[in-house]
Amino acid sequence: VVNAPGSRDWAGRANRLAADALAQDDPTGWFERLYADADSGAVSMPWDRVGPRDLLNEWTLRTGPPEPGDQRAIVVGCSLGEDAEHLARLGFDTVAFDIAPTAIRLARDRHPDTAVQYEVADVLSPPAGWRRAFDLVVEIHTVQALPDPPRPEAIANIADLVAPGGTLLVVAARRADDDPEPDGPPWPLTRTEIESFAAAGLAIGVIEAVTDPVDASHRRWLAEFVRASS
Ligand SMILES: C[S@@+](CC[C@H](N)C(=O)[O-])C[C@H]1O[C@@H](n2cnc3c(N)ncnc32)[C@H](O)[C@@H]1O
């Protein structure tokens, strides 16, 4: 929840839409409804910001720009496109996708001169051509928005996007293995879950437990996985 409480606050609408969708066994059905409500002005825009997530920005400052050549990146659950635009500015040939058509339309509208290829796609059934196709895969806060099931399937599919020699960066809310799982989204990931990104042939690079220096209740994983070059 990032917005001040109020009748136009998207977070309250998200809670209601998510509860309805989950009751109907449709765990991804609420994202498009939320973006459409925001687009009509009924609520504020969810996950709205200017510029990349801080943890992605810091990570790319540490790792530096991509090697010259065709380095392909993909952003999972890209929302309005700020992280994808950041990677494209750094020099990655970037694809970004979201399940919500309205989010993808808004991302394209917000970045009319973009080099990013924005696509409507579901991480639970990604296009076959994306398999092992990306040198950098960025997953921030999408998996935690899905219940279990289908969370493990989403984790396996994301890992499968990583090309030989490529890297997966995951940022997710964090909970202890013995903390109770919340009833509704977001579902912070346990260490066991974050480690499960390595199950599809990836090796764990780093798994860092990050706590926000200003608000200690904001606990995150920042994790890096790599696939050996073939
Ligand atoms: C919590 S938001 C995070 C957005 C963005 N990654 C960020 O860090 O601000 C989750 C995003 O994932 C998208 N999403 C949810 N389920 C998805 C799925 N199955 N496939 C692709 N995108 C999905 C939602 O529409 C939403 O834009």
Tab-separated table of C-alpha atoms in Angstrom, residues 40-212:
chain	number	residue	atom	x	y	z
A	40	SER	CA	-11.298	5.719	-16.121
A	41	GLY	CA	-10.346	7.942	-13.166
A	42	ALA	CA	-12.348	5.937	-10.612
A	43	VAL	CA	-9.202	5.298	-8.546
A	44	SER	CA	-5.590	6.462	-8.591
A	45	MET	CA	-3.125	4.610	-10.840
A	46	PRO	CA	-1.602	1.505	-9.218
A	47	TRP	CA	2.166	1.038	-9.075
A	48	ASP	CA	2.600	4.496	-10.557
A	49	ARG	CA	6.001	6.140	-10.318
A	50	VAL	CA	8.633	7.915	-12.348
A	51	GLY	CA	11.899	6.071	-12.835
A	52	PRO	CA	12.991	2.544	-11.952
A	53	ARG	CA	12.562	0.790	-8.626
A	54	ASP	CA	15.391	1.818	-6.277
A	55	LEU	CA	16.716	-1.729	-5.898
A	56	LEU	CA	16.874	-2.192	-9.689
A	57	ASN	CA	18.533	1.188	-10.117
A	58	GLU	CA	21.165	0.370	-7.483
A	59	TRP	CA	21.747	-3.098	-8.956
A	60	THR	CA	22.316	-1.713	-12.449
A	61	LEU	CA	24.672	0.930	-11.041
A	62	ARG	CA	26.663	-1.904	-9.438
A	63	THR	CA	26.657	-4.219	-12.453
A	64	GLY	CA	27.130	-1.489	-15.086
A	65	PRO	CA	25.684	-1.242	-18.587
A	66	PRO	CA	25.444	-4.337	-20.794
A	67	GLU	CA	28.354	-5.502	-22.917
A	68	PRO	CA	28.157	-4.054	-26.441
A	69	GLY	CA	26.154	-6.294	-28.766
A	70	ASP	CA	22.666	-7.646	-28.675
A	71	GLN	CA	22.028	-8.072	-24.960
A	72	ARG	CA	18.350	-8.914	-24.534
A	73	ALA	CA	16.395	-8.105	-21.380
A	74	ILE	CA	12.824	-8.907	-20.375
A	75	VAL	CA	10.733	-7.331	-17.618
A	76	VAL	CA	8.018	-9.522	-16.073
A	77	GLY	CA	4.766	-7.822	-14.945
A	78	CYS	CA	6.107	-4.508	-16.279
A	79	SER	CA	3.095	-2.372	-15.304
A	80	LEU	CA	3.599	1.165	-16.693
A	81	GLY	CA	7.082	0.508	-18.030
A	82	GLU	CA	9.493	2.472	-15.833
A	83	ASP	CA	11.869	-0.448	-15.178
A	84	ALA	CA	11.821	-1.486	-18.842
A	85	GLU	CA	12.601	2.056	-19.982
A	86	HIS	CA	15.537	2.119	-17.553
A	87	LEU	CA	16.984	-1.086	-19.056
A	88	ALA	CA	16.474	0.202	-22.598
A	89	ARG	CA	18.284	3.446	-21.711
A	90	LEU	CA	21.192	1.355	-20.431
A	91	GLY	CA	21.438	-0.342	-23.826
A	92	PHE	CA	19.480	-3.576	-23.440
A	93	ASP	CA	17.278	-4.700	-26.306
A	94	THR	CA	14.228	-4.870	-24.035
A	95	VAL	CA	10.919	-6.724	-24.052
A	96	ALA	CA	8.397	-5.972	-21.296
A	97	PHE	CA	5.110	-7.737	-20.681
A	98	ASP	CA	2.092	-7.598	-18.456
A	99	ILE	CA	-1.131	-9.583	-18.264
A	100	ALA	CA	-3.194	-6.376	-18.194
A	101	PRO	CA	-3.859	-4.893	-21.666
A	102	THR	CA	-4.630	-1.490	-20.144
A	103	ALA	CA	-1.217	-1.395	-18.417
A	104	ILE	CA	0.483	-2.164	-21.727
A	105	ARG	CA	-1.505	0.506	-23.575
A	106	LEU	CA	-0.666	3.059	-20.871
A	107	ALA	CA	3.032	2.067	-20.956
A	108	ARG	CA	3.119	2.626	-24.723
A	109	ASP	CA	1.242	5.946	-24.377
A	110	ARG	CA	3.590	7.153	-21.644
A	111	HIS	CA	6.708	6.325	-23.644
A	112	PRO	CA	5.809	7.213	-27.249
A	113	ASP	CA	9.434	7.148	-28.464
A	114	THR	CA	10.245	3.939	-26.655
A	115	ALA	CA	12.673	1.306	-27.872
A	116	VAL	CA	10.966	-1.232	-25.592
A	117	GLN	CA	8.801	-3.942	-27.135
A	118	TYR	CA	5.706	-3.976	-24.903
A	119	GLU	CA	3.548	-7.102	-25.031
A	120	VAL	CA	0.396	-8.396	-23.349
A	121	ALA	CA	1.360	-11.850	-22.070
A	122	ASP	CA	0.742	-14.154	-19.130
A	123	VAL	CA	3.755	-15.457	-17.236
A	124	LEU	CA	1.750	-18.654	-16.723
A	125	SER	CA	1.782	-19.275	-20.508
A	126	PRO	CA	4.618	-17.257	-22.055
A	127	PRO	CA	5.299	-17.391	-25.803
A	128	ALA	CA	7.468	-20.395	-26.680
A	129	GLY	CA	9.998	-18.148	-28.417
A	130	TRP	CA	10.899	-16.482	-25.121
A	131	ARG	CA	12.241	-19.719	-23.628
A	132	ARG	CA	15.921	-19.287	-22.611
A	133	ALA	CA	16.074	-16.184	-24.839
A	134	PHE	CA	17.093	-13.364	-22.463
A	135	ASP	CA	20.475	-12.311	-21.088
A	136	LEU	CA	18.755	-10.433	-18.262
A	137	VAL	CA	15.362	-11.279	-16.770
A	138	VAL	CA	13.936	-8.810	-14.240
A	139	GLU	CA	11.128	-9.925	-11.948
A	140	ILE	CA	9.948	-7.370	-9.392
A	141	HIS	CA	6.856	-7.943	-7.223
A	142	THR	CA	4.886	-10.043	-9.759
A	143	VAL	CA	5.258	-13.486	-8.192
A	144	GLN	CA	4.254	-12.155	-4.780
A	145	ALA	CA	0.984	-10.941	-6.323
A	146	LEU	CA	0.007	-14.539	-7.193
A	147	PRO	CA	-1.365	-17.155	-4.772
A	148	ASP	CA	0.022	-20.683	-4.482
A	149	PRO	CA	-0.997	-22.208	-6.861
A	150	PRO	CA	-0.053	-20.879	-9.419
A	151	ARG	CA	3.000	-19.182	-7.842
A	152	PRO	CA	5.417	-22.147	-8.330
A	153	GLU	CA	4.478	-22.332	-12.011
A	154	ALA	CA	5.188	-18.609	-12.421
A	155	ILE	CA	8.577	-19.049	-10.715
A	156	ALA	CA	9.541	-21.948	-13.020
A	157	ASN	CA	8.422	-20.056	-16.141
A	158	ILE	CA	10.385	-16.942	-15.157
A	159	ALA	CA	13.543	-19.012	-14.579
A	160	ASP	CA	13.046	-20.599	-17.985
A	161	LEU	CA	13.305	-17.203	-19.723
A	162	VAL	CA	17.027	-16.973	-18.853
A	163	ALA	CA	19.408	-17.700	-21.746
A	164	PRO	CA	22.653	-19.668	-21.308
A	165	GLY	CA	25.095	-17.277	-19.637
A	166	GLY	CA	22.192	-15.043	-18.566
A	167	THR	CA	21.095	-13.570	-15.234
A	168	LEU	CA	17.777	-13.391	-13.407
A	169	LEU	CA	17.224	-10.569	-10.924
A	170	VAL	CA	14.340	-11.022	-8.478
A	171	VAL	CA	13.064	-8.428	-6.017
A	172	ALA	CA	10.263	-9.607	-3.750
A	173	ALA	CA	8.757	-8.898	-0.363
A	174	ARG	CA	10.222	-11.228	2.263
A	175	ARG	CA	8.764	-13.302	5.106
A	176	ALA	CA	10.225	-15.918	7.411
A	177	ASP	CA	9.575	-19.581	6.553
A	178	ASP	CA	7.440	-19.924	9.689
A	179	ASP	CA	5.521	-16.630	9.279
A	180	PRO	CA	1.859	-17.299	8.455
A	181	GLU	CA	0.885	-16.791	4.834
A	182	PRO	CA	-1.459	-13.810	4.416
A	183	ASP	CA	-5.022	-14.332	3.094
A	184	GLY	CA	-4.615	-12.007	0.146
A	185	PRO	CA	-1.965	-10.242	-1.955
A	186	PRO	CA	0.828	-9.510	-1.636
A	187	TRP	CA	2.185	-12.841	-0.425
A	188	PRO	CA	5.781	-12.152	0.693
A	189	LEU	CA	8.152	-14.946	-0.355
A	190	THR	CA	9.893	-17.302	2.046
A	191	ARG	CA	13.563	-18.245	1.638
A	192	THR	CA	12.423	-21.634	0.329
A	193	GLU	CA	10.363	-19.910	-2.356
A	194	ILE	CA	13.087	-17.486	-3.384
A	195	GLU	CA	15.569	-20.373	-3.608
A	196	SER	CA	13.127	-22.271	-5.834
A	197	PHE	CA	13.950	-19.928	-8.731
A	198	ALA	CA	17.139	-21.996	-8.974
A	199	ALA	CA	15.232	-25.238	-9.608
A	200	ALA	CA	15.070	-24.863	-13.398
A	201	GLY	CA	18.809	-25.190	-14.007
A	202	LEU	CA	19.816	-21.815	-12.596
A	203	ALA	CA	22.482	-21.404	-9.941
A	204	ILE	CA	22.060	-19.023	-7.024
A	205	GLY	CA	24.364	-16.027	-7.373
A	206	VAL	CA	23.335	-13.915	-4.403
A	207	ILE	CA	20.332	-13.950	-2.075
A	208	GLU	CA	20.323	-10.797	-0.006
A	209	ALA	CA	17.815	-9.928	2.727
A	210	VAL	CA	17.286	-6.185	2.393
A	211	THR	CA	15.543	-4.060	5.012
A	212	ASP	CA	14.501	-0.523	4.148
